[in-house]
Amino acid sequence: MTFAPGRAPVAGRGAPGAPAGPPPLLELRRVRAAYGAIQVLFGVDLTVPAGTVVALLGPNGAGKTTTLRVAAGLLSPTAGEVRVAGRAVQGVHPEDLARAGLCLIPEGRGVFPNLTVREHLRMMTYTGRSLADIEAVTYERFPRLADRRRQLAGTLSGGEQQMLAMARGLATDPALLLLDELSMGLAPIIVEELYGIVAAIARDGMAILVVEQFARTVLGVADHAAIMVHGRIAHAGPPAGLADELSAADLGGTSP
Amino acid sequence: MDKLLTFTVVGVATAAIYAVIASGLVLTYTTTGVFNFAHGAAGMLGAFCYWQLRFDWGWPTPVALLVVLGILGPAFGVLLERVIMRGLAEASETVRLVVSISLLIGLIGLAQIIWAPGISRPMRTFFQAAAPVRLGPASITVHQIITIAVAVAVALGLRAVLYGLRLGVAMRATVDDRSLARLVGVRPERVAMAAWALGTCLAALGGILIAPGISLDAATLSLLIVNAYAAAIFGRLRSLPMTFVGALVLGLTDAYLTGYLPQNQYLPGLRLASPVILLFLVLLALPNPRLRGRLRITPEVPRPTAAGAVTFAALVVLSGVIAATTMTEPDLLTYARVFPVGIIALSLVPLTGYAGQISLCQLSFAGIGAVTVAHLGSDGNPAALLWAAAITAAVGALIALPALRLSGIYLALATAAFAVALDRWIFTLPRFSVFGLFDVALFGQGTLSVAPLEVAGVGFGGARARMVLMAGAFALAALVVVAVRRSRFGRQLLAMKDSEAACATLGMNLLGTKVAVFALSAAMAGVGGALLGMERGSIAPGTFELVAGLPIFALAVVGGVGTIGGALFAGLSLHGLLPLLAALLPGVTGYLVLLPGLAGIGLGRNPAGAVTDIRDGFAPLVRSPRVLGPTVALVVGWWVLRLAGVLTNWPFALLVLATPVGAVVAAQLAERPRAHDEALAWEWRGLLRRWSESDLEELDRALGPLGAGVGGGPA
């Protein structure tokens, strides 16, 4: 397989090769990654330009979560290059990326079950914002969390836990937000609410990479979409044209 | 009533010390995932340092305390984290355990080098001169008041740190979800370092408080603090309040047993063993863990071929015969222990290597086996060995039954508790009778002599004959283990290690399998112990102590606990290499005690075991019979020359050691041209040479677009 530069799945707003403009916030080039002997990513190219929402879709086991883990520094790629805001971040620890403004909300409730809501907000101060700011933003956006500030996160409802996890993406004001399966196990109405928030913060100019298994929830929000199959980007383009490709991928088809 | 109050005061003071130590243990375990067996040893070092500063050098108390608790303790904790523990985050539970056990062995050795044992080092309690405070009918010393106040302060202080400081909240966050904590921006090394510094400091504080009450002895102090582990288990190694409750239960039990236990010759040991008995009971009372399927790729356990195993066994016997015919009598007495200790280490292969169950009481089983042959085999009757196997198998199964629901660190602690209970109580019992039916005398509070084996008129009383017997026994045991590995039972054990949940859903009988492997392993250890007893001629309870068994466990894992070679490695290191080094370098004998500990600490680097490396090195030799045959012939040739008197011992030993090494180099050279043939046909890659990344990429290229469908993996 070849990956000509022209085939880079998601082009930035400035055409590729144009020297002007800020570098994309996240750029993966021919990234390969493996868990021990099991290779998962086979050369992934992906770009998230500033101020856009990119949706990364695909069936189970395609490597979407792994792509996010590589981007956030939790997993080192075995080959290829990861750039965050134009800088190569090989070997940078996830905690340093987090402090620099990269925020990954992992799949399945990214909360600490034995910490209270308020302690979660306190943990968010590692990004450099003050606790007062974080509390103000969080409680304004999610008034329900204000009522539960002394409660352990493990005792919150699924939706409230996801709100608490989401709150980190809002309150710490990251430059790049990575969302993994926000909809997992949640009632549709809550999913809708959460994606409403995603759309709102995207309008404020945050770069966002959203991973979802089911497309319909996210395509309305995304500026670009990429489909991932078997550890490679199979298709990329504007979200509207992707519906057909997506059903093929959902059925377990391979890349052409 | 006076008596009750008096002993309550004593109990609460003891409890306070346990609580301080145990809370440090809980802190490091929860935040870093490493159960620090050396926590007590760190406390021991703290007590020794304090003694050195305060009493030997006569520094003022506050200065000495400040230096030990404010500088040495935290510095030691940070050092541990930086040098040893940091690499362990991804290591398996067995490896983590071995590293901390090795640290315990090493620290005890270190303390004995710095502060020679056997010298009285009196330590005064705090404000010893001050009059005790009257407390109604009882009284309480100022030292006890300080101790209790310290425990309360520690409890309040820990709460303030864990809930008040952001660093403390980060510690708790790390406990919940380590990678999420990193995503939030927590630096895990910073957290771990703080936890180790604080934990070590608490251990040192506990050591300083407890040492005046007992003698300042490295091993005793390190293990007495084991009692504190029981308190930590009350809190399931997580909850600090429950840990304090546990400490209270332990302290009061100890005090009341002192006060109210009837005075007879059977029960004083019970009081000493009571903390570990409580530990055992609490472990049993823990709620049953759910059978969980976890996905973890465990290192592959090699499956030896039948021919390879027979060759190995033959080589072991051959080396025994060579040793028996060339060594001097005293050397034989020293080096023959390689094999019985090797058998004891071998007993870990099915249990820990295959089934993934950690046991720290194999040497206790060995002790039971040795006692059995001492009593039943006084005429050299080989049937006594069968008895030893049967009795230890029964004891092993009995231990397995309650231990079945435990795994990992809890199982390790339960077996350690069993070993300590034997050390402190059962092995020290005088002669007693069971329901008036049997008269049982274990060690009879002294040493026992073990008669050498006598089979069909052939006695094994001589050192040469015994060397061959021991080598033969090890070879036989190795064949048994290989047979297990190659059998259906062996596959069940490996499956159980990978996922108990999957085994249960497939309808496998977990209970039966676990009991069987425990019984098998205990029987092997029992026979090993019986042979060790014969080799030594006389045995004492101290021979089979927990502390003596820990190096065997550690070195077996260092060698590779899934392999026969790993067991031989343990025996060879302990009773081959160490005596050899001691003979060669008499000046450093005292420092050799550190070696097993250092070997285990180095394990973090190579979790698969040293023997894997060695075997990989020898692989070319085994693959090419053209080189292997002449090698063996050459060794036998040197032997013949030695027997004929042409060679003396040293040249002979050097030649015997150099020959296989030279053969490996020869075999590698013979293989080299093939391994670097780039145009090797596909079907031979990975067979004739190691499969590499470039092969994979070539394969990807060769398959072209089709390859897209080949390599899908889990996300």
PDB file of N, CA and C in Angstrom, chain B residues 284-315:
ATOM      1  N   LEU B 284      -8.919 -15.666  54.689  1.00  0.00           N
ATOM      2  CA  LEU B 284     -10.016 -16.575  54.343  1.00  0.00           C
ATOM      3  C   LEU B 284     -11.357 -15.869  54.403  1.00  0.00           C
ATOM      4  N   ALA B 285     -11.459 -14.876  55.276  1.00  0.00           N
ATOM      5  CA  ALA B 285     -12.738 -14.195  55.446  1.00  0.00           C
ATOM      6  C   ALA B 285     -12.956 -13.120  54.390  1.00  0.00           C
ATOM      7  N   LEU B 286     -11.922 -12.827  53.616  1.00  0.00           N
ATOM      8  CA  LEU B 286     -12.106 -11.813  52.579  1.00  0.00           C
ATOM      9  C   LEU B 286     -13.197 -12.266  51.623  1.00  0.00           C
ATOM     10  N   PRO B 287     -13.990 -11.329  51.143  1.00  0.00           N
ATOM     11  CA  PRO B 287     -15.013 -11.721  50.193  1.00  0.00           C
ATOM     12  C   PRO B 287     -14.396 -12.360  48.965  1.00  0.00           C
ATOM     13  N   ASN B 288     -15.096 -13.349  48.452  1.00  0.00           N
ATOM     14  CA  ASN B 288     -14.588 -14.081  47.307  1.00  0.00           C
ATOM     15  C   ASN B 288     -14.409 -13.149  46.119  1.00  0.00           C
ATOM     16  N   PRO B 289     -13.237 -13.126  45.544  1.00  0.00           N
ATOM     17  CA  PRO B 289     -13.107 -12.278  44.363  1.00  0.00           C
ATOM     18  C   PRO B 289     -13.887 -12.880  43.202  1.00  0.00           C
ATOM     19  N   ARG B 290     -14.456 -12.027  42.395  1.00  0.00           N
ATOM     20  CA  ARG B 290     -15.178 -12.527  41.236  1.00  0.00           C
ATOM     21  C   ARG B 290     -14.187 -13.148  40.280  1.00  0.00           C
ATOM     22  N   LEU B 291     -14.624 -14.202  39.607  1.00  0.00           N
ATOM     23  CA  LEU B 291     -13.785 -14.744  38.560  1.00  0.00           C
ATOM     24  C   LEU B 291     -13.819 -13.750  37.432  1.00  0.00           C
ATOM     25  N   ARG B 292     -12.681 -13.191  37.133  1.00  0.00           N
ATOM     26  CA  ARG B 292     -12.686 -12.184  36.095  1.00  0.00           C
ATOM     27  C   ARG B 292     -11.815 -12.631  34.952  1.00  0.00           C
ATOM     28  N   GLY B 293     -12.290 -12.404  33.767  1.00  0.00           N
ATOM     29  CA  GLY B 293     -11.439 -12.668  32.618  1.00  0.00           C
ATOM     30  C   GLY B 293     -10.577 -11.454  32.402  1.00  0.00           C
ATOM     31  N   ARG B 294      -9.289 -11.636  32.453  1.00  0.00           N
ATOM     32  CA  ARG B 294      -8.451 -10.495  32.124  1.00  0.00           C
ATOM     33  C   ARG B 294      -7.584 -10.897  30.948  1.00  0.00           C
ATOM     34  N   LEU B 295      -7.307  -9.964  30.110  1.00  0.00           N
ATOM     35  CA  LEU B 295      -6.505 -10.270  28.947  1.00  0.00           C
ATOM     36  C   LEU B 295      -5.094  -9.795  29.210  1.00  0.00           C
ATOM     37  N   ARG B 296      -4.223 -10.736  29.375  1.00  0.00           N
ATOM     38  CA  ARG B 296      -2.842 -10.364  29.598  1.00  0.00           C
ATOM     39  C   ARG B 296      -2.021 -11.388  28.843  1.00  0.00           C
ATOM     40  N   ILE B 297      -1.059 -10.903  28.119  1.00  0.00           N
ATOM     41  CA  ILE B 297      -0.227 -11.851  27.385  1.00  0.00           C
ATOM     42  C   ILE B 297       0.894 -12.274  28.310  1.00  0.00           C
ATOM     43  N   THR B 298       0.855 -13.535  28.737  1.00  0.00           N
ATOM     44  CA  THR B 298       1.874 -14.021  29.670  1.00  0.00           C
ATOM     45  C   THR B 298       3.023 -14.608  28.858  1.00  0.00           C
ATOM     46  N   PRO B 299       4.219 -14.549  29.419  1.00  0.00           N
ATOM     47  CA  PRO B 299       5.340 -15.121  28.689  1.00  0.00           C
ATOM     48  C   PRO B 299       5.111 -16.605  28.442  1.00  0.00           C
ATOM     49  N   GLU B 300       5.531 -17.056  27.315  1.00  0.00           N
ATOM     50  CA  GLU B 300       5.295 -18.439  26.937  1.00  0.00           C
ATOM     51  C   GLU B 300       6.078 -19.382  27.850  1.00  0.00           C
ATOM     52  N   VAL B 301       5.425 -20.466  28.254  1.00  0.00           N
ATOM     53  CA  VAL B 301       6.115 -21.469  29.058  1.00  0.00           C
ATOM     54  C   VAL B 301       6.629 -22.536  28.113  1.00  0.00           C
ATOM     55  N   PRO B 302       7.936 -22.739  28.081  1.00  0.00           N
ATOM     56  CA  PRO B 302       8.468 -23.684  27.097  1.00  0.00           C
ATOM     57  C   PRO B 302       7.943 -25.096  27.327  1.00  0.00           C
ATOM     58  N   ARG B 303       7.799 -25.817  26.229  1.00  0.00           N
ATOM     59  CA  ARG B 303       7.323 -27.196  26.317  1.00  0.00           C
ATOM     60  C   ARG B 303       8.448 -28.086  25.825  1.00  0.00           C
ATOM     61  N   PRO B 304       9.210 -28.649  26.777  1.00  0.00           N
ATOM     62  CA  PRO B 304      10.378 -29.425  26.362  1.00  0.00           C
ATOM     63  C   PRO B 304       9.941 -30.676  25.609  1.00  0.00           C
ATOM     64  N   THR B 305      10.776 -31.100  24.672  1.00  0.00           N
ATOM     65  CA  THR B 305      10.485 -32.360  23.989  1.00  0.00           C
ATOM     66  C   THR B 305      10.905 -33.513  24.896  1.00  0.00           C
ATOM     67  N   ALA B 306      10.317 -34.680  24.639  1.00  0.00           N
ATOM     68  CA  ALA B 306      10.650 -35.845  25.460  1.00  0.00           C
ATOM     69  C   ALA B 306      12.133 -36.163  25.314  1.00  0.00           C
ATOM     70  N   ALA B 307      12.615 -36.116  24.063  1.00  0.00           N
ATOM     71  CA  ALA B 307      14.029 -36.450  23.832  1.00  0.00           C
ATOM     72  C   ALA B 307      14.929 -35.444  24.546  1.00  0.00           C
ATOM     73  N   GLY B 308      14.540 -34.159  24.469  1.00  0.00           N
ATOM     74  CA  GLY B 308      15.339 -33.132  25.124  1.00  0.00           C
ATOM     75  C   GLY B 308      15.397 -33.354  26.618  1.00  0.00           C
ATOM     76  N   ALA B 309      14.239 -33.735  27.206  1.00  0.00           N
ATOM     77  CA  ALA B 309      14.185 -33.930  28.651  1.00  0.00           C
ATOM     78  C   ALA B 309      15.070 -35.101  29.066  1.00  0.00           C
ATOM     79  N   VAL B 310      15.001 -36.184  28.268  1.00  0.00           N
ATOM     80  CA  VAL B 310      15.817 -37.358  28.615  1.00  0.00           C
ATOM     81  C   VAL B 310      17.308 -37.000  28.498  1.00  0.00           C
ATOM     82  N   THR B 311      17.647 -36.254  27.435  1.00  0.00           N
ATOM     83  CA  THR B 311      19.039 -35.819  27.291  1.00  0.00           C
ATOM     84  C   THR B 311      19.477 -35.003  28.490  1.00  0.00           C
ATOM     85  N   PHE B 312      18.602 -34.041  28.872  1.00  0.00           N
ATOM     86  CA  PHE B 312      18.914 -33.188  30.017  1.00  0.00           C
ATOM     87  C   PHE B 312      19.138 -34.035  31.265  1.00  0.00           C
ATOM     88  N   ALA B 313      18.214 -34.991  31.510  1.00  0.00           N
ATOM     89  CA  ALA B 313      18.317 -35.838  32.698  1.00  0.00           C
ATOM     90  C   ALA B 313      19.620 -36.627  32.664  1.00  0.00           C
ATOM     91  N   ALA B 314      19.951 -37.159  31.470  1.00  0.00           N
ATOM     92  CA  ALA B 314      21.182 -37.940  31.356  1.00  0.00           C
ATOM     93  C   ALA B 314      22.397 -37.066  31.650  1.00  0.00           C
ATOM     94  N   LEU B 315      22.366 -35.818  31.143  1.00  0.00           N
ATOM     95  CA  LEU B 315      23.496 -34.918  31.390  1.00  0.00           C
ATOM     96  C   LEU B 315      23.619 -34.592  32.876  1.00  0.00           C
TER      97      LEU B 315
END
